[in-house]
Amino acid sequence: MSEALNCPACGGPIERRNPGILTLVCAHCENVVYWDEEGVRAAGFKSALTEGFTRLFRDAVGQIADKRVRVLGRVRYRHPRGFWDEWYVAYDDDTLGWITEDDHELAIEEPGRREDFHRARVGDRFDHQGTTWHVEEVGEAECIGVEGELPDVYALGELYRFADASSVDGRSTLAIEYDEEPPVVFRGRWVPVGAIRLECDKRGGGNEAIRARPEHVARTVQCPNCAAPLRVADEATQLRTCDSCDSRLQLSETDARVVGRKAPGAPDFALPLGQRFRWKGHDYEVAARLRWAESDDSSDTGDHYLLYHPVAGSLWLDSYERAWTLTWSAHAAPPADVAGLRVGSTIRTGDGQSWTKDDHGVLVLAYVDGALPWVAEVGDRVAYVEFSGGGNGVYEVVSDRDEVSFGAGETISPAQLREATGRTDVSAQAAGIKAHTRKSVAMYLVKVAFAAGVVHVLAIVGLALNEREVLREKFSASDLESEVLSSPFEAQRGEVIEVGVSAPTLNNAWMAMDVGLVNAQERVVHVTDAEASYYHGVDQGERWSEGSSRGVVWLRAPETGSWRILLHAVSGALESTSSSTNEHDATLEVEIGGRPGAGLFGGLICCAIGVLVGGWGVTKLAEDDD
Amino acid sequence: MSGFLRFVATAFYLLLTIGVLAATWRAPNIEDADEPEGISIREGGNTNTFFGVWRTHSGGGLAGGK
């Protein structure tokens, strides 16, 4: 049920379509009008807002995610890192709610509810209504403008503290406004920017649209210092460096003011401002360039490029040690205190993805130019923790005193970089993977190879412990030459009988043996052969040796019972190929439970090679770091 | 890229370990009895001639040459 009135400021007709509306901006004179117990009155100030990133507008009708909405009004707040818009909307089921538009991200929020709530701090983690939340940002917001119809009285300049949290799985939002006690809590969910489909976007316009959705137009501001016209593409820009006089300008809704000068001597960035970067069908442009240095080593630097697209939003392109990564905002949270984890540790973010820690540290801003959505200053510090995983995926946690943000993304190959920028000079210098990621991979190799080695050692030890010697018997050379039957020993059905014959006097000679397994009835159930040969010498001054003076075979006991070994041996020297005599005494060693373990020893050598190669990689990369 | 390298390292050592353990457990060079009924060691008249007689009949055995 609507109510027709006249604007107390200009007399123009205004319509209040919902009795819950307490603030309305006159469409004719842009004066703000309040309703209270005494009736309608002018607030005494005008409010004109620039377009938001989504370019939603009052009375826009359409679909946002799974909800059909009509936009009623908007409140814009400024906070230390920029501004955000709260769009007040009516759903087609006659309920009301908010759509938050902050730095190219959208969230659908339910109407707020006053609840007892603690004062949240950045990084806090708490449970609320069955969900675990992670506080991403706290700060003080100032109302800087209103538009359309709103359910409360808003005063320009009004300040209140706020905290923004995300569910650890990155799907839901929780905004807490500490404007009075108890605070108002808004619960919602993140939706992609592409989830907005307005009637007026349809071909030929929609019947319900009162105007077309505005096209994105970069605005131009004039440098207050040198009067140069400056193009500002991103409507969220707060800082712009003048291309002509290097002044640092802080932008507001209506003006630009000089807040300093750009640091002298632009670093040798690989990409210029305005560089096109084509990614997933969108032509982004480099809007800002930042050079960061490690807090403990100012020569260890990396470059961050802010990429802006008027529809797709913004991305960060990072270059460090010739490796390039592309990241975008994410809200799935890591476990607490990831900075304290060792490099190579594995974590799982709230959305179930697994990541391996690559690096952490503190960065100090050394240089910035272009246009940024916050006022950055040389000397600003941020802590970071970097992870990799899932093919070429990357995940990062970046934090300062007031905000912790998460980024997800991927490593960019030199070929992708060439395709995105069209520049071969940059891609030719690019590497596919960061040095500290290589170090992390090398450390991972050490760990995996070591773990596999431990399994091999355990298997070898297990086999050795499982073995038991059941017979050790010496035979003379002549006994062996004429066949000899050993003393009896016991073995269970299926047990492995290791029959070893050691002839320690073998010296550049061989011994060939016939081995028979004899049961208690003195019947030979299996016949096989074994060989021992040992050669050594000196070749070109190098000593060499090969072979072994011990021959071994493994037999499986066909039955439980008493067994004996029937043994016959002949031996020969050096190159002789046949013999009917034996020159060497030998010891028969029978063990039960043994298994041929050469494969285990071979595997163990592979594991040792992995540990050595990985360890060498870690050491080498650490030396390169130094 | 790093994830791929980790995957390769994990797969290599996992397969190596499983393969070696399986090969050790199955141990193809453990020989089962090939004469379940057995042959008397008295074959040929006395214990000193078993392998000679067996070799003659089967063509096996190493005694007499490598």
PDB file of C-alpha atoms in Angstrom, chain A residues 356 358 388 391-392 432-433 437 440-441 444-445 448-449 452 455-456 459 463 482-483 485 496 510 512-516 518 522-531 535 554-556 558 566-568 570 576-579 595-596 599-600 603 606-607 610, chain B residues 1-43 46-55 58 60-66:
ATOM      1  CA  THR A 356      50.782 -27.491   1.530  1.00  0.00           C
ATOM      2  CA  ASP A 358      55.182 -22.966   0.979  1.00  0.00           C
ATOM      3  CA  SER A 388      50.062 -24.612  -2.954  1.00  0.00           C
ATOM      4  CA  GLY A 391      47.750 -29.198  -9.442  1.00  0.00           C
ATOM      5  CA  ASN A 392      48.812 -25.598  -9.979  1.00  0.00           C
ATOM      6  CA  GLY A 432      56.693 -21.897 -14.115  1.00  0.00           C
ATOM      7  CA  ILE A 433      57.146 -22.262 -10.393  1.00  0.00           C
ATOM      8  CA  THR A 437      57.581 -23.596  -3.995  1.00  0.00           C
ATOM      9  CA  SER A 440      58.651 -26.909  -0.640  1.00  0.00           C
ATOM     10  CA  VAL A 441      58.444 -29.590  -3.331  1.00  0.00           C
ATOM     11  CA  TYR A 444      58.065 -32.861   0.222  1.00  0.00           C
ATOM     12  CA  LEU A 445      60.238 -35.280  -1.768  1.00  0.00           C
ATOM     13  CA  VAL A 448      57.810 -38.896   1.016  1.00  0.00           C
ATOM     14  CA  ALA A 449      61.059 -40.740   0.272  1.00  0.00           C
ATOM     15  CA  ALA A 452      58.734 -44.876   2.119  1.00  0.00           C
ATOM     16  CA  VAL A 455      58.307 -48.659   5.538  1.00  0.00           C
ATOM     17  CA  HIS A 456      61.091 -50.548   3.748  1.00  0.00           C
ATOM     18  CA  ALA A 459      59.646 -54.599   6.400  1.00  0.00           C
ATOM     19  CA  LEU A 463      61.467 -60.184   8.016  1.00  0.00           C
ATOM     20  CA  SER A 482      80.061 -87.131  -2.738  1.00  0.00           C
ATOM     21  CA  GLU A 483      76.585 -85.904  -1.526  1.00  0.00           C
ATOM     22  CA  LEU A 485      72.507 -85.495   4.128  1.00  0.00           C
ATOM     23  CA  VAL A 496      59.614 -70.758   3.836  1.00  0.00           C
ATOM     24  CA  TRP A 510      82.803 -70.844  -8.092  1.00  0.00           C
ATOM     25  CA  ALA A 512      77.749 -75.184  -7.891  1.00  0.00           C
ATOM     26  CA  MET A 513      75.396 -77.071  -5.601  1.00  0.00           C
ATOM     27  CA  ASP A 514      72.566 -79.539  -5.958  1.00  0.00           C
ATOM     28  CA  VAL A 515      70.048 -79.113  -3.149  1.00  0.00           C
ATOM     29  CA  GLY A 516      67.351 -81.629  -2.271  1.00  0.00           C
ATOM     30  CA  VAL A 518      64.187 -84.667   2.042  1.00  0.00           C
ATOM     31  CA  GLU A 522      63.927 -90.139   3.280  1.00  0.00           C
ATOM     32  CA  ARG A 523      62.211 -89.201   0.053  1.00  0.00           C
ATOM     33  CA  VAL A 524      63.365 -86.156  -1.938  1.00  0.00           C
ATOM     34  CA  VAL A 525      60.322 -83.954  -2.579  1.00  0.00           C
ATOM     35  CA  HIS A 526      62.141 -81.126  -4.346  1.00  0.00           C
ATOM     36  CA  VAL A 527      65.403 -80.721  -6.186  1.00  0.00           C
ATOM     37  CA  THR A 528      66.979 -77.405  -7.066  1.00  0.00           C
ATOM     38  CA  ASP A 529      70.383 -75.846  -7.477  1.00  0.00           C
ATOM     39  CA  ALA A 530      72.353 -72.931  -6.070  1.00  0.00           C
ATOM     40  CA  GLU A 531      75.571 -71.195  -6.872  1.00  0.00           C
ATOM     41  CA  TYR A 535      85.888 -62.910  -7.906  1.00  0.00           C
ATOM     42  CA  TRP A 554      64.186 -70.638  -0.741  1.00  0.00           C
ATOM     43  CA  LEU A 555      61.891 -73.652  -0.523  1.00  0.00           C
ATOM     44  CA  ARG A 556      58.333 -73.943   0.779  1.00  0.00           C
ATOM     45  CA  PRO A 558      54.903 -78.924   1.592  1.00  0.00           C
ATOM     46  CA  LEU A 566      70.578 -83.377   0.677  1.00  0.00           C
ATOM     47  CA  LEU A 567      73.574 -81.481  -0.633  1.00  0.00           C
ATOM     48  CA  HIS A 568      76.079 -82.041  -3.405  1.00  0.00           C
ATOM     49  CA  VAL A 570      81.451 -79.159  -7.144  1.00  0.00           C
ATOM     50  CA  SER A 576      86.694 -73.127 -15.764  1.00  0.00           C
ATOM     51  CA  THR A 577      83.207 -74.171 -16.850  1.00  0.00           C
ATOM     52  CA  SER A 578      82.964 -77.700 -15.536  1.00  0.00           C
ATOM     53  CA  SER A 579      84.218 -79.769 -12.673  1.00  0.00           C
ATOM     54  CA  ARG A 595      62.093 -64.392   2.341  1.00  0.00           C
ATOM     55  CA  PRO A 596      64.179 -63.088  -0.507  1.00  0.00           C
ATOM     56  CA  GLY A 599      63.635 -56.038  -3.630  1.00  0.00           C
ATOM     57  CA  LEU A 600      63.354 -54.402  -0.234  1.00  0.00           C
ATOM     58  CA  GLY A 603      63.538 -50.083  -2.784  1.00  0.00           C
ATOM     59  CA  CYS A 606      65.504 -45.664  -4.236  1.00  0.00           C
ATOM     60  CA  CYS A 607      64.200 -44.067  -1.045  1.00  0.00           C
ATOM     61  CA  GLY A 610      64.914 -39.512  -3.068  1.00  0.00           C
TER      62      GLY A 610
ATOM     63  CA  MET B   1      52.777 -27.422 -11.164  1.00  0.00           C
ATOM     64  CA  SER B   2      54.033 -28.001  -7.632  1.00  0.00           C
ATOM     65  CA  GLY B   3      50.939 -30.079  -6.934  1.00  0.00           C
ATOM     66  CA  PHE B   4      51.723 -32.182  -9.977  1.00  0.00           C
ATOM     67  CA  LEU B   5      55.305 -32.726  -8.807  1.00  0.00           C
ATOM     68  CA  ARG B   6      54.067 -33.723  -5.359  1.00  0.00           C
ATOM     69  CA  PHE B   7      51.604 -36.076  -6.977  1.00  0.00           C
ATOM     70  CA  VAL B   8      54.381 -37.658  -9.048  1.00  0.00           C
ATOM     71  CA  ALA B   9      56.630 -38.072  -5.994  1.00  0.00           C
ATOM     72  CA  THR B  10      53.786 -39.524  -3.922  1.00  0.00           C
ATOM     73  CA  ALA B  11      52.692 -41.886  -6.682  1.00  0.00           C
ATOM     74  CA  PHE B  12      56.256 -43.058  -7.347  1.00  0.00           C
ATOM     75  CA  TYR B  13      57.094 -43.892  -3.755  1.00  0.00           C
ATOM     76  CA  LEU B  14      53.656 -45.319  -3.036  1.00  0.00           C
ATOM     77  CA  LEU B  15      53.857 -47.643  -6.029  1.00  0.00           C
ATOM     78  CA  LEU B  16      57.479 -48.512  -5.234  1.00  0.00           C
ATOM     79  CA  THR B  17      56.623 -49.437  -1.665  1.00  0.00           C
ATOM     80  CA  ILE B  18      53.500 -51.388  -2.576  1.00  0.00           C
ATOM     81  CA  GLY B  19      55.324 -53.127  -5.425  1.00  0.00           C
ATOM     82  CA  VAL B  20      58.326 -54.109  -3.355  1.00  0.00           C
ATOM     83  CA  LEU B  21      56.217 -55.320  -0.436  1.00  0.00           C
ATOM     84  CA  ALA B  22      53.958 -57.291  -2.773  1.00  0.00           C
ATOM     85  CA  ALA B  23      56.958 -58.797  -4.579  1.00  0.00           C
ATOM     86  CA  THR B  24      58.555 -59.737  -1.266  1.00  0.00           C
ATOM     87  CA  TRP B  25      55.362 -61.236   0.052  1.00  0.00           C
ATOM     88  CA  ARG B  26      54.635 -63.166  -3.128  1.00  0.00           C
ATOM     89  CA  ALA B  27      58.376 -63.964  -3.594  1.00  0.00           C
ATOM     90  CA  PRO B  28      58.270 -65.752  -6.953  1.00  0.00           C
ATOM     91  CA  ASN B  29      61.647 -67.375  -6.321  1.00  0.00           C
ATOM     92  CA  ILE B  30      60.351 -69.391  -3.368  1.00  0.00           C
ATOM     93  CA  GLU B  31      60.207 -72.855  -4.807  1.00  0.00           C
ATOM     94  CA  ASP B  32      57.372 -75.280  -4.103  1.00  0.00           C
ATOM     95  CA  ALA B  33      57.993 -79.001  -3.927  1.00  0.00           C
ATOM     96  CA  ASP B  34      57.883 -80.432  -7.440  1.00  0.00           C
ATOM     97  CA  GLU B  35      57.842 -84.074  -6.379  1.00  0.00           C
ATOM     98  CA  PRO B  36      54.982 -84.340  -3.844  1.00  0.00           C
ATOM     99  CA  GLU B  37      55.317 -88.097  -3.657  1.00  0.00           C
ATOM    100  CA  GLY B  38      59.073 -87.819  -3.279  1.00  0.00           C
ATOM    101  CA  ILE B  39      61.888 -89.855  -4.728  1.00  0.00           C
ATOM    102  CA  SER B  40      63.754 -92.179  -2.411  1.00  0.00           C
ATOM    103  CA  ILE B  41      67.287 -91.106  -1.712  1.00  0.00           C
ATOM    104  CA  ARG B  42      68.077 -94.824  -1.987  1.00  0.00           C
ATOM    105  CA  GLU B  43      67.334 -94.527  -5.689  1.00  0.00           C
ATOM    106  CA  ASN B  46      73.013 -95.629  -1.976  1.00  0.00           C
ATOM    107  CA  THR B  47      72.794 -92.033  -0.785  1.00  0.00           C
ATOM    108  CA  ASN B  48      75.881 -90.939  -2.646  1.00  0.00           C
ATOM    109  CA  THR B  49      74.383 -91.362  -6.084  1.00  0.00           C
ATOM    110  CA  PHE B  50      70.980 -89.702  -5.806  1.00  0.00           C
ATOM    111  CA  PHE B  51      71.764 -86.541  -7.786  1.00  0.00           C
ATOM    112  CA  GLY B  52      73.660 -88.535 -10.387  1.00  0.00           C
ATOM    113  CA  VAL B  53      70.690 -90.849 -10.966  1.00  0.00           C
ATOM    114  CA  TRP B  54      68.193 -87.981 -10.807  1.00  0.00           C
ATOM    115  CA  ARG B  55      70.269 -85.963 -13.247  1.00  0.00           C
ATOM    116  CA  SER B  58      65.628 -85.605 -15.559  1.00  0.00           C
ATOM    117  CA  GLY B  60      68.711 -81.424 -14.378  1.00  0.00           C
ATOM    118  CA  GLY B  61      71.251 -80.605 -11.723  1.00  0.00           C
ATOM    119  CA  LEU B  62      74.483 -78.699 -11.773  1.00  0.00           C
ATOM    120  CA  ALA B  63      76.909 -81.238 -10.376  1.00  0.00           C
ATOM    121  CA  GLY B  64      79.511 -81.759 -13.020  1.00  0.00           C
ATOM    122  CA  GLY B  65      79.385 -78.309 -14.487  1.00  0.00           C
ATOM    123  CA  LYS B  66      78.057 -74.782 -14.304  1.00  0.00           C
TER     124      LYS B  66
END
